[in-house]
PDB file of C-alpha atoms and ligand atoms in Angstrom:
ATOM      1  CA  MET A   1      14.322 -10.131  10.937  1.00  0.00           C
ATOM      2  CA  GLY A   2      11.459  -8.544  12.835  1.00  0.00           C
ATOM      3  CA  TYR A   3       7.735  -8.997  12.460  1.00  0.00           C
ATOM      4  CA  ILE A   4       6.518  -7.842   9.029  1.00  0.00           C
ATOM      5  CA  ARG A   5       3.013  -6.349   8.945  1.00  0.00           C
ATOM      6  CA  LEU A   6       0.618  -7.494   6.235  1.00  0.00           C
ATOM      7  CA  GLY A   7      -1.539  -4.712   4.814  1.00  0.00           C
ATOM      8  CA  VAL A   8      -4.357  -6.165   2.718  1.00  0.00           C
ATOM      9  CA  ASN A   9      -5.534  -3.901  -0.097  1.00  0.00           C
ATOM     10  CA  VAL A  10      -9.283  -4.407  -0.590  1.00  0.00           C
ATOM     11  CA  ASP A  11      -9.715  -2.132  -3.646  1.00  0.00           C
ATOM     12  CA  HIS A  12     -10.526  -5.082  -5.904  1.00  0.00           C
ATOM     13  CA  VAL A  13     -13.529  -5.986  -3.756  1.00  0.00           C
ATOM     14  CA  ALA A  14     -14.905  -2.540  -4.542  1.00  0.00           C
ATOM     15  CA  THR A  15     -13.965  -3.019  -8.210  1.00  0.00           C
ATOM     16  CA  LEU A  16     -16.213  -6.082  -8.324  1.00  0.00           C
ATOM     17  CA  ARG A  17     -19.025  -4.192  -6.612  1.00  0.00           C
ATOM     18  CA  GLU A  18     -18.709  -1.362  -9.118  1.00  0.00           C
ATOM     19  CA  ALA A  19     -18.863  -3.825 -12.022  1.00  0.00           C
ATOM     20  CA  ARG A  20     -22.608  -3.912 -11.230  1.00  0.00           C
ATOM     21  CA  LYS A  21     -22.884  -0.528  -9.486  1.00  0.00           C
ATOM     22  CA  THR A  22     -24.453  -2.301  -6.549  1.00  0.00           C
ATOM     23  CA  VAL A  23     -23.710  -2.795  -2.857  1.00  0.00           C
ATOM     24  CA  VAL A  24     -21.946  -6.183  -2.820  1.00  0.00           C
ATOM     25  CA  PRO A  25     -19.274  -7.325  -2.331  1.00  0.00           C
ATOM     26  CA  ASP A  26     -18.542  -4.740   0.332  1.00  0.00           C
ATOM     27  CA  PRO A  27     -14.890  -3.810   0.992  1.00  0.00           C
ATOM     28  CA  VAL A  28     -15.859  -3.067   4.598  1.00  0.00           C
ATOM     29  CA  HIS A  29     -16.974  -6.680   5.010  1.00  0.00           C
ATOM     30  CA  ALA A  30     -13.743  -7.823   3.293  1.00  0.00           C
ATOM     31  CA  ALA A  31     -11.668  -5.777   5.718  1.00  0.00           C
ATOM     32  CA  PHE A  32     -13.433  -7.415   8.654  1.00  0.00           C
ATOM     33  CA  VAL A  33     -12.704 -10.925   7.310  1.00  0.00           C
ATOM     34  CA  ALA A  34      -9.099 -10.006   6.430  1.00  0.00           C
ATOM     35  CA  GLU A  35      -8.468  -8.773   9.968  1.00  0.00           C
ATOM     36  CA  LEU A  36      -9.924 -11.949  11.465  1.00  0.00           C
ATOM     37  CA  ALA A  37      -7.582 -13.935   9.209  1.00  0.00           C
ATOM     38  CA  GLY A  38      -4.501 -12.105  10.468  1.00  0.00           C
ATOM     39  CA  ALA A  39      -4.145  -8.929   8.404  1.00  0.00           C
ATOM     40  CA  ASP A  40      -2.238  -6.277  10.328  1.00  0.00           C
ATOM     41  CA  GLY A  41      -3.749  -3.452   8.357  1.00  0.00           C
ATOM     42  CA  ILE A  42      -6.227  -2.572   5.632  1.00  0.00           C
ATOM     43  CA  THR A  43      -5.160  -0.522   2.632  1.00  0.00           C
ATOM     44  CA  VAL A  44      -7.405   1.357   0.206  1.00  0.00           C
ATOM     45  CA  HIS A  45      -6.680   3.715  -2.658  1.00  0.00           C
ATOM     46  CA  LEU A  46      -9.260   6.501  -2.943  1.00  0.00           C
ATOM     47  CA  ARG A  47      -8.791   7.445  -6.572  1.00  0.00           C
ATOM     48  CA  MET A  48      -9.706  10.818  -8.008  1.00  0.00           C
ATOM     49  CA  ASP A  49     -12.231   9.093 -10.331  1.00  0.00           C
ATOM     50  CA  ARG A  50     -13.670   6.986  -7.423  1.00  0.00           C
ATOM     51  CA  ARG A  51     -13.733   3.974  -9.702  1.00  0.00           C
ATOM     52  CA  HIS A  52     -13.580   1.485  -6.838  1.00  0.00           C
ATOM     53  CA  ILE A  53     -13.247   2.775  -3.274  1.00  0.00           C
ATOM     54  CA  LYS A  54     -15.701   5.581  -2.385  1.00  0.00           C
ATOM     55  CA  GLU A  55     -15.637   8.065   0.459  1.00  0.00           C
ATOM     56  CA  ARG A  56     -18.392   6.019   2.106  1.00  0.00           C
ATOM     57  CA  ASP A  57     -16.021   3.030   2.226  1.00  0.00           C
ATOM     58  CA  LEU A  58     -13.206   5.094   3.663  1.00  0.00           C
ATOM     59  CA  ARG A  59     -15.380   6.600   6.389  1.00  0.00           C
ATOM     60  CA  LEU A  60     -16.871   3.236   7.385  1.00  0.00           C
ATOM     61  CA  LEU A  61     -13.425   1.616   7.365  1.00  0.00           C
ATOM     62  CA  LYS A  62     -12.139   4.310   9.702  1.00  0.00           C
ATOM     63  CA  GLU A  63     -14.988   3.414  12.077  1.00  0.00           C
ATOM     64  CA  THR A  64     -14.603  -0.356  11.822  1.00  0.00           C
ATOM     65  CA  VAL A  65     -10.963  -1.269  11.160  1.00  0.00           C
ATOM     66  CA  LYS A  66      -9.398  -2.488  14.374  1.00  0.00           C
ATOM     67  CA  THR A  67      -5.823  -2.741  13.093  1.00  0.00           C
ATOM     68  CA  ARG A  68      -4.448   0.090  10.919  1.00  0.00           C
ATOM     69  CA  LEU A  69      -6.094   1.899   8.026  1.00  0.00           C
ATOM     70  CA  ASN A  70      -3.656   2.940   5.296  1.00  0.00           C
ATOM     71  CA  LEU A  71      -5.024   5.376   2.720  1.00  0.00           C
ATOM     72  CA  GLU A  72      -3.192   5.503  -0.588  1.00  0.00           C
ATOM     73  CA  MET A  73      -3.817   8.830  -2.269  1.00  0.00           C
ATOM     74  CA  ALA A  74      -2.488  11.417  -4.667  1.00  0.00           C
ATOM     75  CA  ALA A  75      -1.045  14.536  -3.061  1.00  0.00           C
ATOM     76  CA  THR A  76      -3.893  16.801  -4.206  1.00  0.00           C
ATOM     77  CA  ASP A  77      -5.824  19.433  -2.225  1.00  0.00           C
ATOM     78  CA  GLU A  78      -9.019  17.383  -2.531  1.00  0.00           C
ATOM     79  CA  MET A  79      -7.435  14.215  -1.150  1.00  0.00           C
ATOM     80  CA  LEU A  80      -5.606  16.121   1.555  1.00  0.00           C
ATOM     81  CA  ALA A  81      -8.895  17.599   2.793  1.00  0.00           C
ATOM     82  CA  ILE A  82     -10.492  14.130   2.929  1.00  0.00           C
ATOM     83  CA  ALA A  83      -7.511  12.609   4.740  1.00  0.00           C
ATOM     84  CA  LEU A  84      -7.446  15.413   7.306  1.00  0.00           C
ATOM     85  CA  GLU A  85     -11.127  14.875   8.003  1.00  0.00           C
ATOM     86  CA  VAL A  86     -11.184  11.057   8.090  1.00  0.00           C
ATOM     87  CA  LYS A  87      -7.759  10.690   9.758  1.00  0.00           C
ATOM     88  CA  PRO A  88      -6.598   7.223   8.707  1.00  0.00           C
ATOM     89  CA  HIS A  89      -3.681   5.835  10.710  1.00  0.00           C
ATOM     90  CA  GLN A  90      -1.397   6.196   7.728  1.00  0.00           C
ATOM     91  CA  VAL A  91      -1.390   7.873   4.344  1.00  0.00           C
ATOM     92  CA  THR A  92       0.766   6.529   1.528  1.00  0.00           C
ATOM     93  CA  LEU A  93       1.313   9.203  -1.102  1.00  0.00           C
ATOM     94  CA  VAL A  94       1.197   7.777  -4.624  1.00  0.00           C
ATOM     95  CA  PRO A  95       1.247   9.307  -8.111  1.00  0.00           C
ATOM     96  CA  GLU A  96      -1.980   9.013 -10.076  1.00  0.00           C
ATOM     97  CA  ARG A  97      -2.439   9.253 -13.810  1.00  0.00           C
ATOM     98  CA  PRO A  98      -6.070   9.434 -14.975  1.00  0.00           C
ATOM     99  CA  GLY A  99      -6.970   6.255 -16.852  1.00  0.00           C
ATOM    100  CA  GLU A 100      -4.077   4.162 -15.570  1.00  0.00           C
ATOM    101  CA  VAL A 101      -4.912   0.500 -14.888  1.00  0.00           C
ATOM    102  CA  THR A 102      -2.989   0.578 -11.623  1.00  0.00           C
ATOM    103  CA  THR A 103      -0.329   2.781 -10.011  1.00  0.00           C
ATOM    104  CA  GLU A 104       2.414   2.849 -12.598  1.00  0.00           C
ATOM    105  CA  GLY A 105       5.451   3.725 -10.523  1.00  0.00           C
ATOM    106  CA  GLY A 106       6.739   5.597  -7.534  1.00  0.00           C
ATOM    107  CA  LEU A 107       6.091   9.254  -6.835  1.00  0.00           C
ATOM    108  CA  ASP A 108       8.676  11.612  -8.339  1.00  0.00           C
ATOM    109  CA  VAL A 109       9.549  13.217  -5.020  1.00  0.00           C
ATOM    110  CA  ALA A 110      12.965  14.440  -6.157  1.00  0.00           C
ATOM    111  CA  SER A 111      11.402  16.965  -8.574  1.00  0.00           C
ATOM    112  CA  ASN A 112       8.755  18.097  -6.069  1.00  0.00           C
ATOM    113  CA  VAL A 113      10.328  18.027  -2.613  1.00  0.00           C
ATOM    114  CA  ASP A 114       8.815  21.312  -1.425  1.00  0.00           C
ATOM    115  CA  GLU A 115       5.248  20.581  -2.547  1.00  0.00           C
ATOM    116  CA  VAL A 116       5.333  17.043  -1.141  1.00  0.00           C
ATOM    117  CA  ALA A 117       6.860  18.330   2.114  1.00  0.00           C
ATOM    118  CA  LYS A 118       3.887  20.712   2.591  1.00  0.00           C
ATOM    119  CA  VAL A 119       1.413  17.839   2.259  1.00  0.00           C
ATOM    120  CA  VAL A 120       3.485  15.642   4.586  1.00  0.00           C
ATOM    121  CA  GLU A 121       3.583  18.405   7.190  1.00  0.00           C
ATOM    122  CA  LYS A 122      -0.201  18.882   7.175  1.00  0.00           C
ATOM    123  CA  LEU A 123      -0.844  15.157   7.485  1.00  0.00           C
ATOM    124  CA  LYS A 124       1.690  14.739  10.275  1.00  0.00           C
ATOM    125  CA  SER A 125       0.244  17.660  12.239  1.00  0.00           C
ATOM    126  CA  ALA A 126      -3.099  15.843  12.157  1.00  0.00           C
ATOM    127  CA  GLY A 127      -1.419  12.801  13.732  1.00  0.00           C
ATOM    128  CA  ILE A 128      -1.377  10.774  10.509  1.00  0.00           C
ATOM    129  CA  GLU A 129       1.748   8.725   9.732  1.00  0.00           C
ATOM    130  CA  VAL A 130       3.058   9.397   6.248  1.00  0.00           C
ATOM    131  CA  SER A 131       4.678   6.958   3.855  1.00  0.00           C
ATOM    132  CA  ILE A 132       5.713   7.769   0.275  1.00  0.00           C
ATOM    133  CA  PHE A 133       5.579   5.230  -2.538  1.00  0.00           C
ATOM    134  CA  VAL A 134       8.901   5.444  -4.398  1.00  0.00           C
ATOM    135  CA  ASP A 135      10.788   3.483  -7.005  1.00  0.00           C
ATOM    136  CA  PRO A 136      13.843   1.646  -5.676  1.00  0.00           C
ATOM    137  CA  ASP A 137      15.984   4.638  -6.601  1.00  0.00           C
ATOM    138  CA  THR A 138      18.275   6.089  -3.937  1.00  0.00           C
ATOM    139  CA  SER A 139      17.801   9.694  -5.116  1.00  0.00           C
ATOM    140  CA  GLN A 140      14.032   9.333  -4.667  1.00  0.00           C
ATOM    141  CA  VAL A 141      14.537   7.756  -1.248  1.00  0.00           C
ATOM    142  CA  ARG A 142      16.751  10.658  -0.153  1.00  0.00           C
ATOM    143  CA  ALA A 143      14.174  13.135  -1.446  1.00  0.00           C
ATOM    144  CA  ALA A 144      11.456  11.297   0.502  1.00  0.00           C
ATOM    145  CA  GLY A 145      13.628  11.727   3.599  1.00  0.00           C
ATOM    146  CA  GLU A 146      13.815  15.486   2.963  1.00  0.00           C
ATOM    147  CA  THR A 147      10.010  15.800   2.967  1.00  0.00           C
ATOM    148  CA  GLY A 148       9.760  14.747   6.615  1.00  0.00           C
ATOM    149  CA  ALA A 149       7.843  11.536   5.806  1.00  0.00           C
ATOM    150  CA  GLU A 150       8.281   8.738   8.336  1.00  0.00           C
ATOM    151  CA  ALA A 151       8.338   5.847   5.880  1.00  0.00           C
ATOM    152  CA  ILE A 152       8.748   4.859   2.263  1.00  0.00           C
ATOM    153  CA  GLU A 153       6.960   2.086   0.438  1.00  0.00           C
ATOM    154  CA  ILE A 154       9.369   0.655  -2.111  1.00  0.00           C
ATOM    155  CA  HIS A 155       7.707  -0.080  -5.442  1.00  0.00           C
ATOM    156  CA  THR A 156       8.204  -3.797  -6.083  1.00  0.00           C
ATOM    157  CA  GLY A 157       6.420  -3.823  -9.458  1.00  0.00           C
ATOM    158  CA  ILE A 158       9.633  -3.380 -11.446  1.00  0.00           C
ATOM    159  CA  TYR A 159      11.142  -6.386  -9.641  1.00  0.00           C
ATOM    160  CA  ALA A 160       7.969  -8.416 -10.215  1.00  0.00           C
ATOM    161  CA  ALA A 161       8.053  -7.783 -13.966  1.00  0.00           C
ATOM    162  CA  ALA A 162      11.828  -8.111 -14.413  1.00  0.00           C
ATOM    163  CA  GLU A 163      13.599 -11.007 -16.067  1.00  0.00           C
ATOM    164  CA  ASP A 164      16.736 -10.181 -14.115  1.00  0.00           C
ATOM    165  CA  LYS A 165      15.224 -10.344 -10.645  1.00  0.00           C
ATOM    166  CA  GLU A 166      18.600 -10.328  -8.836  1.00  0.00           C
ATOM    167  CA  THR A 167      19.486  -6.856 -10.131  1.00  0.00           C
ATOM    168  CA  GLU A 168      16.081  -5.445  -9.227  1.00  0.00           C
ATOM    169  CA  LEU A 169      16.191  -7.079  -5.822  1.00  0.00           C
ATOM    170  CA  GLU A 170      19.572  -5.487  -5.125  1.00  0.00           C
ATOM    171  CA  ARG A 171      18.065  -2.076  -6.025  1.00  0.00           C
ATOM    172  CA  ILE A 172      15.283  -2.692  -3.495  1.00  0.00           C
ATOM    173  CA  PHE A 173      17.811  -3.706  -0.817  1.00  0.00           C
ATOM    174  CA  GLU A 174      19.985  -0.649  -1.499  1.00  0.00           C
ATOM    175  CA  ALA A 175      16.958   1.677  -1.377  1.00  0.00           C
ATOM    176  CA  ALA A 176      16.019   0.096   1.962  1.00  0.00           C
ATOM    177  CA  ARG A 177      19.534   0.518   3.374  1.00  0.00           C
ATOM    178  CA  VAL A 178      19.567   4.202   2.402  1.00  0.00           C
ATOM    179  CA  ALA A 179      16.092   4.666   3.918  1.00  0.00           C
ATOM    180  CA  LYS A 180      17.111   3.020   7.204  1.00  0.00           C
ATOM    181  CA  ASN A 181      20.214   5.254   7.414  1.00  0.00           C
ATOM    182  CA  LEU A 182      17.956   8.283   7.021  1.00  0.00           C
ATOM    183  CA  GLY A 183      15.708   7.004   9.815  1.00  0.00           C
ATOM    184  CA  LEU A 184      12.844   6.139   7.451  1.00  0.00           C
ATOM    185  CA  ARG A 185      10.726   3.047   8.012  1.00  0.00           C
ATOM    186  CA  VAL A 186      10.654   0.606   5.106  1.00  0.00           C
ATOM    187  CA  HIS A 187       7.492  -0.789   3.487  1.00  0.00           C
ATOM    188  CA  ALA A 188       7.151  -2.574   0.149  1.00  0.00           C
ATOM    189  CA  GLY A 189       4.356  -3.284  -2.264  1.00  0.00           C
ATOM    190  CA  HIS A 190       2.883  -3.673  -5.716  1.00  0.00           C
ATOM    191  CA  ASP A 191       2.576  -6.873  -7.716  1.00  0.00           C
ATOM    192  CA  LEU A 192       3.730  -9.064  -4.844  1.00  0.00           C
ATOM    193  CA  ASN A 193       2.304 -12.577  -4.867  1.00  0.00           C
ATOM    194  CA  TYR A 194       2.599 -15.931  -3.072  1.00  0.00           C
ATOM    195  CA  LYS A 195       5.774 -16.816  -5.005  1.00  0.00           C
ATOM    196  CA  ASN A 196       7.700 -13.650  -5.763  1.00  0.00           C
ATOM    197  CA  ILE A 197       7.410 -12.297  -2.214  1.00  0.00           C
ATOM    198  CA  TYR A 198      10.002 -14.647  -0.664  1.00  0.00           C
ATOM    199  CA  PRO A 199      13.196 -12.789  -1.729  1.00  0.00           C
ATOM    200  CA  VAL A 200      11.559  -9.398  -1.012  1.00  0.00           C
ATOM    201  CA  LEU A 201      11.072 -10.420   2.624  1.00  0.00           C
ATOM    202  CA  LYS A 202      14.877 -10.302   3.006  1.00  0.00           C
ATOM    203  CA  THR A 203      14.793  -6.520   2.433  1.00  0.00           C
ATOM    204  CA  PRO A 204      16.812  -4.899   5.250  1.00  0.00           C
ATOM    205  CA  GLY A 205      14.534  -3.449   7.933  1.00  0.00           C
ATOM    206  CA  LEU A 206      11.297  -4.303   6.112  1.00  0.00           C
ATOM    207  CA  GLU A 207       8.318  -3.590   8.393  1.00  0.00           C
ATOM    208  CA  GLU A 208       5.232  -3.739   6.158  1.00  0.00           C
ATOM    209  CA  VAL A 209       4.036  -5.135   2.834  1.00  0.00           C
ATOM    210  CA  ASN A 210       0.834  -4.041   1.079  1.00  0.00           C
ATOM    211  CA  ILE A 211      -0.769  -6.636  -1.148  1.00  0.00           C
ATOM    212  CA  GLY A 212      -4.040  -6.529  -3.047  1.00  0.00           C
ATOM    213  CA  HIS A 213      -4.371  -8.238  -6.400  1.00  0.00           C
ATOM    214  CA  ALA A 214      -2.771 -11.578  -5.532  1.00  0.00           C
ATOM    215  CA  ILE A 215      -4.776 -12.015  -2.321  1.00  0.00           C
ATOM    216  CA  ILE A 216      -8.158 -11.013  -3.757  1.00  0.00           C
ATOM    217  CA  ALA A 217      -7.531 -13.133  -6.881  1.00  0.00           C
ATOM    218  CA  ARG A 218      -6.744 -16.160  -4.719  1.00  0.00           C
ATOM    219  CA  ALA A 219      -9.751 -15.437  -2.516  1.00  0.00           C
ATOM    220  CA  ILE A 220     -12.074 -16.159  -5.448  1.00  0.00           C
ATOM    221  CA  PHE A 221     -10.941 -19.791  -5.346  1.00  0.00           C
ATOM    222  CA  VAL A 222     -10.081 -20.483  -1.710  1.00  0.00           C
ATOM    223  CA  GLY A 223     -11.957 -17.757   0.175  1.00  0.00           C
ATOM    224  CA  LEU A 224     -10.622 -14.508   1.599  1.00  0.00           C
ATOM    225  CA  GLU A 225      -9.961 -15.903   5.057  1.00  0.00           C
ATOM    226  CA  ARG A 226      -7.644 -18.606   3.702  1.00  0.00           C
ATOM    227  CA  ALA A 227      -6.009 -16.330   1.121  1.00  0.00           C
ATOM    228  CA  VAL A 228      -5.022 -13.841   3.830  1.00  0.00           C
ATOM    229  CA  ARG A 229      -3.975 -16.557   6.289  1.00  0.00           C
ATOM    230  CA  GLU A 230      -1.699 -18.190   3.716  1.00  0.00           C
ATOM    231  CA  MET A 231       0.068 -14.898   3.016  1.00  0.00           C
ATOM    232  CA  ARG A 232       0.385 -14.220   6.744  1.00  0.00           C
ATOM    233  CA  GLU A 233       1.934 -17.698   7.154  1.00  0.00           C
ATOM    234  CA  ILE A 234       4.558 -16.896   4.489  1.00  0.00           C
ATOM    235  CA  LEU A 235       5.459 -13.727   6.355  1.00  0.00           C
ATOM    236  CA  ASN A 236       5.608 -15.604   9.666  1.00  0.00           C
ATOM    237  CA  ALA A 237       7.931 -18.234   8.203  1.00  0.00           C
ATOM    238  CA  CYS A 238      10.273 -15.613   6.770  1.00  0.00           C
ATOM    239  CA  SER A 239      10.437 -13.077   9.580  1.00  0.00           C
TER     240      SER A 239
HETATM  241  N1  PXP B   1       1.105  -0.392  -2.807  1.00  0.00           N
HETATM  242  C1  PXP B   1       0.720   0.667  -3.567  1.00  0.00           C
HETATM  243  C2  PXP B   1       1.336   1.988  -3.295  1.00  0.00           C
HETATM  244  C3  PXP B   1      -0.270   0.517  -4.563  1.00  0.00           C
HETATM  245  O1  PXP B   1      -0.639   1.590  -5.294  1.00  0.00           O
HETATM  246  C4  PXP B   1      -0.872  -0.747  -4.734  1.00  0.00           C
HETATM  247  C5  PXP B   1      -1.988  -0.908  -5.723  1.00  0.00           C
HETATM  248  O2  PXP B   1      -3.086  -0.144  -5.328  1.00  0.00           O
HETATM  249  C6  PXP B   1      -0.449  -1.802  -3.922  1.00  0.00           C
HETATM  250  C7  PXP B   1       0.553  -1.607  -2.979  1.00  0.00           C
HETATM  251  C8  PXP B   1      -1.024  -3.183  -4.062  1.00  0.00           C
HETATM  252  O3  PXP B   1      -0.605  -3.683  -5.287  1.00  0.00           O
HETATM  253  P1  PXP B   1      -1.154  -5.094  -5.796  1.00  0.00           P
HETATM  254  O4  PXP B   1      -2.622  -4.939  -5.965  1.00  0.00           O
HETATM  255  O5  PXP B   1      -0.420  -5.310  -7.086  1.00  0.00           O
HETATM  256  O6  PXP B   1      -0.803  -6.099  -4.740  1.00  0.00           O
END
């Protein structure tokens, strides 16, 4: 197994800030600490309703992140314009339903290959790497390949919630194998934590995981530096 990058999602830091509509805690500060603790990238989701991360955060993160900035976003004209202006290192295209508590599943690329391909093309021509968040479903992975995206992020939330983890894990592995055969890079994320991540790290060709909730939740008790370091140590031991 090769080195697996840890992308730390700092959205929840902004969620706490917005609970008081104030200026602390600052996700930009969190990103700085996470990088010092060994994060290989910082991930943020700029939502259409701006309920946590704001454009101000995104712009400052682009200036200050020294690793890789991964912007999760819906494939809308508004978000595309922001991404093309800010130019994060990577965009991960996700579906977004107004009012959802968190991203509820992978993007339905198979039903929208042409529209998604247009967005992918514009991002790639601006030098932005493109990943697409998909369910561990081989038809969605193939469709993601047809859009010209360079990577997929396999949705691990179904696995995390499943009673029968073996079956869900096998779906993740199969999705990864199909992606690798198509020349796509393989990322994984959603609902990963300090326990359920171990089997996921055996995913063929896995290069990156994006984790938010578990790390920020743990940070409340042990501090962000230690919470990130402990996750990085798990990845080091398993890769
Ligand atoms: N990957 C994607 C595409 C997501 O939408 C999210 C949540 O914003 C994550 C990873 C991180 O998920 P979690 O907060 O459950 O670790």
